[in-house]
Amino acid sequence: MKIAMWSGPRNLSTAMMYSFGNRPDFEVVDEPFYAAYLKASNITHPMHAQVMAAQDADPEKVAAACAADPARHRYMKHMAHHMKGMPLDWAKSCINIHLIRHPARVIASYAAKRENPTLQDIGYAQQTALYDRIGGLVIDSHDIRESPEAALRTLCDAIDLPFCDSMLHWPAGPKPFDGVWAPHWYGVVHRSTGFAGPEGMLPRLKGEAADLCEAALPHYEALKALKLKIGIAKKPESARMD
């Protein structure tokens, strides 16, 4: 089994990677297209030089690695906004899952790590376009935070994967499969040993941040309407690779 978990940044994506990475039957890959994206977009990110030195920036080689059959199950954490112009045929062989989060929470979290995010940076438009192309399942980070075991059991049932209790907890600290960028982005999850509790009120955004939230919200709502209902499994849609 190969799982491609698609999201934007600050979407509970690292915690989900740790959840699957704590299973004994999974290997984990952290954002394999990151260097290819930085090279293609000519955008400078935190720890840019380290990312470029640590990863292959040739998208065809990265795609071939993603397509290869793993010795065990493989979980791949992908950012939707990394994929513009990148090969996607390899996703046909994957179970594609789209992890979503309310944009107000994403923007507030992202801005604490990198100032003045744009719609391109947070990936909402890219994720809805990606869903339209490859289909798959949708799961909301709100539901995972609200009831981790119920949400993960529902997801595992939907993809015919036995639930494993080890998905609910992991050791604190960095993981061997972390991307080289982890020291900048993963501080909170490195201090965690499991999913945080239910989220509180939505952050109050002002000015450009509020405008960005309004631009992202229709994309979030479109995918939210398709999300897994916790306790009710739904089989993945067939991929549409036009």
mmCIF file of C-alpha atoms in Angstrom:
data_model
loop_
_atom_site.group_PDB
_atom_site.id
_atom_site.type_symbol
_atom_site.label_atom_id
_atom_site.label_comp_id
_atom_site.label_asym_id
_atom_site.label_seq_id
_atom_site.Cartn_x
_atom_site.Cartn_y
_atom_site.Cartn_z
ATOM 1 C CA MET A 1 0.000 0.000 0.000
ATOM 2 C CA LYS A 2 1.200 3.485 -0.895
ATOM 3 C CA ILE A 3 -0.560 6.472 0.674
ATOM 4 C CA ALA A 4 -0.120 9.973 -0.726
ATOM 5 C CA MET A 5 -1.365 12.440 1.900
ATOM 6 C CA TRP A 6 -1.983 15.840 0.316
ATOM 7 C CA SER A 7 -2.360 19.095 2.222
ATOM 8 C CA GLY A 8 -1.145 22.630 2.520
ATOM 9 C CA PRO A 9 1.264 23.679 5.268
ATOM 10 C CA ARG A 10 0.229 23.874 8.936
ATOM 11 C CA ASN A 11 -2.633 21.408 8.384
ATOM 12 C CA LEU A 12 -1.714 18.792 11.034
ATOM 13 C CA SER A 13 0.297 17.164 8.269
ATOM 14 C CA THR A 14 3.394 16.466 10.364
ATOM 15 C CA ALA A 15 1.371 14.969 13.217
ATOM 16 C CA MET A 16 -0.364 12.696 10.702
ATOM 17 C CA MET A 17 3.025 11.689 9.309
ATOM 18 C CA TYR A 18 4.188 10.834 12.837
ATOM 19 C CA SER A 19 0.999 8.857 13.405
ATOM 20 C CA PHE A 20 1.604 6.610 10.399
ATOM 21 C CA GLY A 21 5.357 6.612 10.994
ATOM 22 C CA ASN A 22 4.795 5.099 14.418
ATOM 23 C CA ARG A 23 3.177 2.023 12.869
ATOM 24 C CA PRO A 24 5.567 -0.930 12.547
ATOM 25 C CA ASP A 25 4.379 -1.714 9.006
ATOM 26 C CA PHE A 26 5.006 1.695 7.370
ATOM 27 C CA GLU A 27 7.948 3.598 5.954
ATOM 28 C CA VAL A 28 7.539 7.372 5.710
ATOM 29 C CA VAL A 29 8.661 10.000 3.174
ATOM 30 C CA ASP A 30 8.544 13.698 4.066
ATOM 31 C CA GLU A 31 7.678 16.146 1.230
ATOM 32 C CA PRO A 32 9.830 14.580 -1.495
ATOM 33 C CA PHE A 33 9.077 17.318 -4.062
ATOM 34 C CA TYR A 34 10.153 20.211 -1.802
ATOM 35 C CA ALA A 35 13.541 20.841 -3.447
ATOM 36 C CA ALA A 36 12.070 20.382 -6.932
ATOM 37 C CA TYR A 37 9.399 22.949 -6.056
ATOM 38 C CA LEU A 38 11.929 25.467 -4.739
ATOM 39 C CA LYS A 39 14.046 25.090 -7.873
ATOM 40 C CA ALA A 40 11.074 25.410 -10.240
ATOM 41 C CA SER A 41 9.425 28.336 -8.439
ATOM 42 C CA ASN A 42 12.620 30.234 -7.588
ATOM 43 C CA ILE A 43 11.113 30.975 -4.157
ATOM 44 C CA THR A 44 13.367 31.318 -1.124
ATOM 45 C CA HIS A 45 12.127 29.478 1.965
ATOM 46 C CA PRO A 46 13.615 29.103 5.451
ATOM 47 C CA MET A 47 16.575 26.672 5.390
ATOM 48 C CA HIS A 48 16.553 26.924 1.588
ATOM 49 C CA ALA A 49 20.176 25.882 1.080
ATOM 50 C CA GLN A 50 19.801 22.885 3.378
ATOM 51 C CA VAL A 51 16.700 21.680 1.538
ATOM 52 C CA MET A 52 18.392 21.971 -1.840
ATOM 53 C CA ALA A 53 21.445 20.078 -0.573
ATOM 54 C CA ALA A 54 19.407 17.319 1.064
ATOM 55 C CA GLN A 55 16.940 16.429 -1.712
ATOM 56 C CA ASP A 56 16.994 15.592 -5.406
ATOM 57 C CA ALA A 57 15.556 18.560 -7.310
ATOM 58 C CA ASP A 58 14.898 16.573 -10.516
ATOM 59 C CA PRO A 59 11.105 16.031 -10.500
ATOM 60 C CA GLU A 60 11.293 12.995 -12.802
ATOM 61 C CA LYS A 61 13.662 11.223 -10.430
ATOM 62 C CA VAL A 62 11.485 12.135 -7.445
ATOM 63 C CA ALA A 63 8.387 10.850 -9.255
ATOM 64 C CA ALA A 64 10.145 7.567 -10.064
ATOM 65 C CA ALA A 65 11.008 7.128 -6.389
ATOM 66 C CA CYS A 66 7.387 7.806 -5.418
ATOM 67 C CA ALA A 67 6.172 5.239 -7.970
ATOM 68 C CA ALA A 68 8.534 2.483 -6.810
ATOM 69 C CA ASP A 69 6.951 -0.355 -4.845
ATOM 70 C CA PRO A 70 7.956 -0.260 -1.178
ATOM 71 C CA ALA A 71 9.194 -3.197 0.868
ATOM 72 C CA ARG A 72 6.569 -2.226 3.463
ATOM 73 C CA HIS A 73 3.578 0.091 3.272
ATOM 74 C CA ARG A 74 4.656 3.644 2.405
ATOM 75 C CA TYR A 75 3.190 6.925 3.661
ATOM 76 C CA MET A 76 4.159 10.040 1.701
ATOM 77 C CA LYS A 77 3.511 13.520 3.028
ATOM 78 C CA HIS A 78 2.999 15.901 0.088
ATOM 79 C CA MET A 79 2.259 19.622 -0.145
ATOM 80 C CA ALA A 80 -0.286 20.390 -2.871
ATOM 81 C CA HIS A 81 1.417 23.675 -3.765
ATOM 82 C CA HIS A 82 4.676 21.850 -4.523
ATOM 83 C CA MET A 83 3.135 20.087 -7.509
ATOM 84 C CA LYS A 84 2.670 22.781 -10.191
ATOM 85 C CA GLY A 85 4.270 21.406 -13.339
ATOM 86 C CA MET A 86 5.416 18.241 -11.567
ATOM 87 C CA PRO A 87 4.729 14.725 -12.903
ATOM 88 C CA LEU A 88 1.666 13.092 -11.342
ATOM 89 C CA ASP A 89 1.246 9.774 -13.121
ATOM 90 C CA TRP A 90 2.841 8.022 -10.134
ATOM 91 C CA ALA A 91 -0.204 8.993 -8.027
ATOM 92 C CA LYS A 92 -2.307 6.453 -9.961
ATOM 93 C CA SER A 93 -0.722 3.714 -7.874
ATOM 94 C CA CYS A 94 -1.448 5.462 -4.559
ATOM 95 C CA ILE A 95 -4.340 5.871 -2.185
ATOM 96 C CA ASN A 96 -4.761 9.639 -2.347
ATOM 97 C CA ILE A 97 -5.996 11.391 0.790
ATOM 98 C CA HIS A 98 -6.560 15.135 1.149
ATOM 99 C CA LEU A 99 -6.034 16.612 4.610
ATOM 100 C CA ILE A 100 -7.776 19.959 5.116
ATOM 101 C CA ARG A 101 -7.926 22.642 7.813
ATOM 102 C CA HIS A 102 -9.826 25.917 8.158
ATOM 103 C CA PRO A 103 -7.738 28.649 6.485
ATOM 104 C CA ALA A 104 -7.962 31.005 9.477
ATOM 105 C CA ARG A 105 -6.042 28.479 11.556
ATOM 106 C CA VAL A 106 -3.548 27.779 8.782
ATOM 107 C CA ILE A 107 -2.823 31.462 8.141
ATOM 108 C CA ALA A 108 -2.342 32.264 11.828
ATOM 109 C CA SER A 109 0.047 29.313 12.225
ATOM 110 C CA TYR A 110 1.958 29.885 8.984
ATOM 111 C CA ALA A 111 2.504 33.589 9.608
ATOM 112 C CA ALA A 112 4.270 32.743 12.865
ATOM 113 C CA LYS A 113 6.938 30.903 10.850
ATOM 114 C CA ARG A 114 7.088 32.887 7.599
ATOM 115 C CA GLU A 115 5.678 36.387 7.257
ATOM 116 C CA ASN A 116 3.070 37.582 4.764
ATOM 117 C CA PRO A 117 1.886 34.279 3.272
ATOM 118 C CA THR A 118 0.081 34.345 -0.079
ATOM 119 C CA LEU A 119 -2.646 32.109 -1.484
ATOM 120 C CA GLN A 120 0.109 30.312 -3.401
ATOM 121 C CA ASP A 121 1.982 29.613 -0.158
ATOM 122 C CA ILE A 122 -0.923 27.991 1.689
ATOM 123 C CA GLY A 123 -2.010 25.750 -1.173
ATOM 124 C CA TYR A 124 -5.834 25.882 -1.099
ATOM 125 C CA ALA A 125 -6.403 26.524 -4.807
ATOM 126 C CA GLN A 126 -3.785 23.927 -5.711
ATOM 127 C CA GLN A 127 -5.405 21.344 -3.455
ATOM 128 C CA THR A 128 -8.878 21.693 -4.945
ATOM 129 C CA ALA A 129 -7.361 21.502 -8.443
ATOM 130 C CA LEU A 130 -5.424 18.423 -7.404
ATOM 131 C CA TYR A 131 -8.559 16.773 -6.012
ATOM 132 C CA ASP A 132 -10.397 17.487 -9.265
ATOM 133 C CA ARG A 133 -7.610 15.712 -11.125
ATOM 134 C CA ILE A 134 -6.830 12.674 -8.980
ATOM 135 C CA GLY A 135 -9.835 12.259 -6.669
ATOM 136 C CA GLY A 136 -9.426 10.438 -3.386
ATOM 137 C CA LEU A 137 -10.623 10.837 0.183
ATOM 138 C CA VAL A 138 -10.911 14.001 2.258
ATOM 139 C CA ILE A 139 -10.355 14.209 6.011
ATOM 140 C CA ASP A 140 -10.560 17.338 8.167
ATOM 141 C CA SER A 141 -7.883 18.032 10.782
ATOM 142 C CA HIS A 142 -10.628 19.429 13.029
ATOM 143 C CA ASP A 143 -12.181 15.963 13.245
ATOM 144 C CA ILE A 144 -8.823 14.353 14.007
ATOM 145 C CA ARG A 145 -8.138 16.813 16.822
ATOM 146 C CA GLU A 146 -11.694 16.353 18.132
ATOM 147 C CA SER A 147 -11.563 12.552 18.248
ATOM 148 C CA PRO A 148 -8.244 11.054 17.077
ATOM 149 C CA GLU A 149 -9.097 7.392 17.502
ATOM 150 C CA ALA A 150 -12.526 7.614 15.870
ATOM 151 C CA ALA A 151 -11.145 9.661 12.964
ATOM 152 C CA LEU A 152 -8.194 7.360 12.355
ATOM 153 C CA ARG A 153 -10.332 4.239 12.639
ATOM 154 C CA THR A 154 -12.691 5.713 10.046
ATOM 155 C CA LEU A 155 -9.810 6.548 7.729
ATOM 156 C CA CYS A 156 -8.184 3.124 8.118
ATOM 157 C CA ASP A 157 -11.503 1.412 7.461
ATOM 158 C CA ALA A 158 -12.000 3.486 4.313
ATOM 159 C CA ILE A 159 -8.670 2.344 2.867
ATOM 160 C CA ASP A 160 -8.886 -1.273 4.090
ATOM 161 C CA LEU A 161 -6.005 -0.848 6.519
ATOM 162 C CA PRO A 162 -6.230 -2.363 10.007
ATOM 163 C CA PHE A 163 -6.216 0.319 12.688
ATOM 164 C CA CYS A 164 -3.161 0.251 14.948
ATOM 165 C CA ASP A 165 -3.146 1.754 18.467
ATOM 166 C CA SER A 166 0.393 3.024 17.910
ATOM 167 C CA MET A 167 -1.042 5.675 15.555
ATOM 168 C CA LEU A 168 -2.351 7.618 18.553
ATOM 169 C CA HIS A 169 1.020 8.278 20.222
ATOM 170 C CA TRP A 170 4.672 8.709 19.290
ATOM 171 C CA PRO A 171 7.910 9.547 21.123
ATOM 172 C CA ALA A 172 8.723 13.221 21.599
ATOM 173 C CA GLY A 173 11.548 14.706 19.574
ATOM 174 C CA PRO A 174 12.786 14.623 15.954
ATOM 175 C CA LYS A 175 12.209 11.558 13.814
ATOM 176 C CA PRO A 176 14.693 9.880 11.448
ATOM 177 C CA PHE A 177 12.342 10.478 8.513
ATOM 178 C CA ASP A 178 11.943 14.235 9.168
ATOM 179 C CA GLY A 179 12.867 16.536 6.324
ATOM 180 C CA VAL A 180 16.004 18.620 6.884
ATOM 181 C CA TRP A 181 13.720 21.645 7.358
ATOM 182 C CA ALA A 182 12.243 20.179 10.555
ATOM 183 C CA PRO A 183 14.181 22.442 12.984
ATOM 184 C CA HIS A 184 12.397 25.491 11.563
ATOM 185 C CA TRP A 185 8.880 24.102 11.090
ATOM 186 C CA TYR A 186 8.354 21.142 13.437
ATOM 187 C CA GLY A 187 9.115 22.579 16.876
ATOM 188 C CA VAL A 188 5.620 22.138 18.308
ATOM 189 C CA VAL A 189 5.114 18.609 17.023
ATOM 190 C CA HIS A 190 8.595 17.630 18.261
ATOM 191 C CA ARG A 191 7.370 18.475 21.755
ATOM 192 C CA SER A 192 4.233 16.389 21.290
ATOM 193 C CA THR A 193 3.592 12.729 22.030
ATOM 194 C CA GLY A 194 0.212 12.553 20.295
ATOM 195 C CA PHE A 195 -2.509 14.640 18.716
ATOM 196 C CA ALA A 196 -3.373 17.857 20.534
ATOM 197 C CA GLY A 197 -6.880 18.243 21.915
ATOM 198 C CA PRO A 198 -9.862 19.917 20.245
ATOM 199 C CA GLU A 199 -9.227 23.327 18.703
ATOM 200 C CA GLY A 200 -10.744 26.434 20.239
ATOM 201 C CA MET A 201 -12.338 29.438 18.588
ATOM 202 C CA LEU A 202 -11.118 30.459 15.150
ATOM 203 C CA PRO A 203 -8.340 33.076 15.195
ATOM 204 C CA ARG A 204 -9.444 36.630 14.453
ATOM 205 C CA LEU A 205 -7.564 37.840 11.419
ATOM 206 C CA LYS A 206 -7.201 41.412 10.243
ATOM 207 C CA GLY A 207 -6.131 43.235 7.113
ATOM 208 C CA GLU A 208 -4.312 41.204 4.490
ATOM 209 C CA ALA A 209 -4.552 38.038 6.570
ATOM 210 C CA ALA A 210 -8.352 38.346 6.668
ATOM 211 C CA ASP A 211 -8.442 38.957 2.917
ATOM 212 C CA LEU A 212 -6.304 35.877 2.349
ATOM 213 C CA CYS A 213 -8.658 33.811 4.472
ATOM 214 C CA GLU A 214 -11.640 34.958 2.394
ATOM 215 C CA ALA A 215 -9.830 33.944 -0.803
ATOM 216 C CA ALA A 216 -8.982 30.499 0.567
ATOM 217 C CA LEU A 217 -12.317 29.768 2.228
ATOM 218 C CA PRO A 218 -14.275 28.650 -0.899
ATOM 219 C CA HIS A 219 -11.606 26.023 -1.629
ATOM 220 C CA TYR A 220 -11.749 24.727 1.929
ATOM 221 C CA GLU A 221 -15.550 24.617 1.913
ATOM 222 C CA ALA A 222 -15.602 22.723 -1.395
ATOM 223 C CA LEU A 223 -13.414 19.952 0.019
ATOM 224 C CA LYS A 224 -15.081 20.043 3.428
ATOM 225 C CA ALA A 225 -18.362 19.084 1.739
ATOM 226 C CA LEU A 226 -16.645 15.857 0.585
ATOM 227 C CA LYS A 227 -14.931 14.899 3.836
ATOM 228 C CA LEU A 228 -15.219 11.549 5.557
ATOM 229 C CA LYS A 229 -17.939 11.452 8.162
ATOM 230 C CA ILE A 230 -16.318 10.083 11.274
ATOM 231 C CA GLY A 231 -17.633 6.615 11.967
ATOM 232 C CA ILE A 232 -18.828 6.206 8.364
ATOM 233 C CA ALA A 233 -16.213 4.865 5.950
ATOM 234 C CA LYS A 234 -16.278 5.865 2.300
ATOM 235 C CA LYS A 235 -14.279 4.096 -0.394
ATOM 236 C CA PRO A 236 -11.802 6.231 -2.381
ATOM 237 C CA GLU A 237 -12.963 7.595 -5.718
ATOM 238 C CA SER A 238 -11.244 6.344 -8.829
ATOM 239 C CA ALA A 239 -8.364 8.572 -9.871
ATOM 240 C CA ARG A 240 -8.972 10.918 -12.791
ATOM 241 C CA MET A 241 -5.658 11.443 -14.542
ATOM 242 C CA ASP A 242 -6.579 13.589 -17.527
#
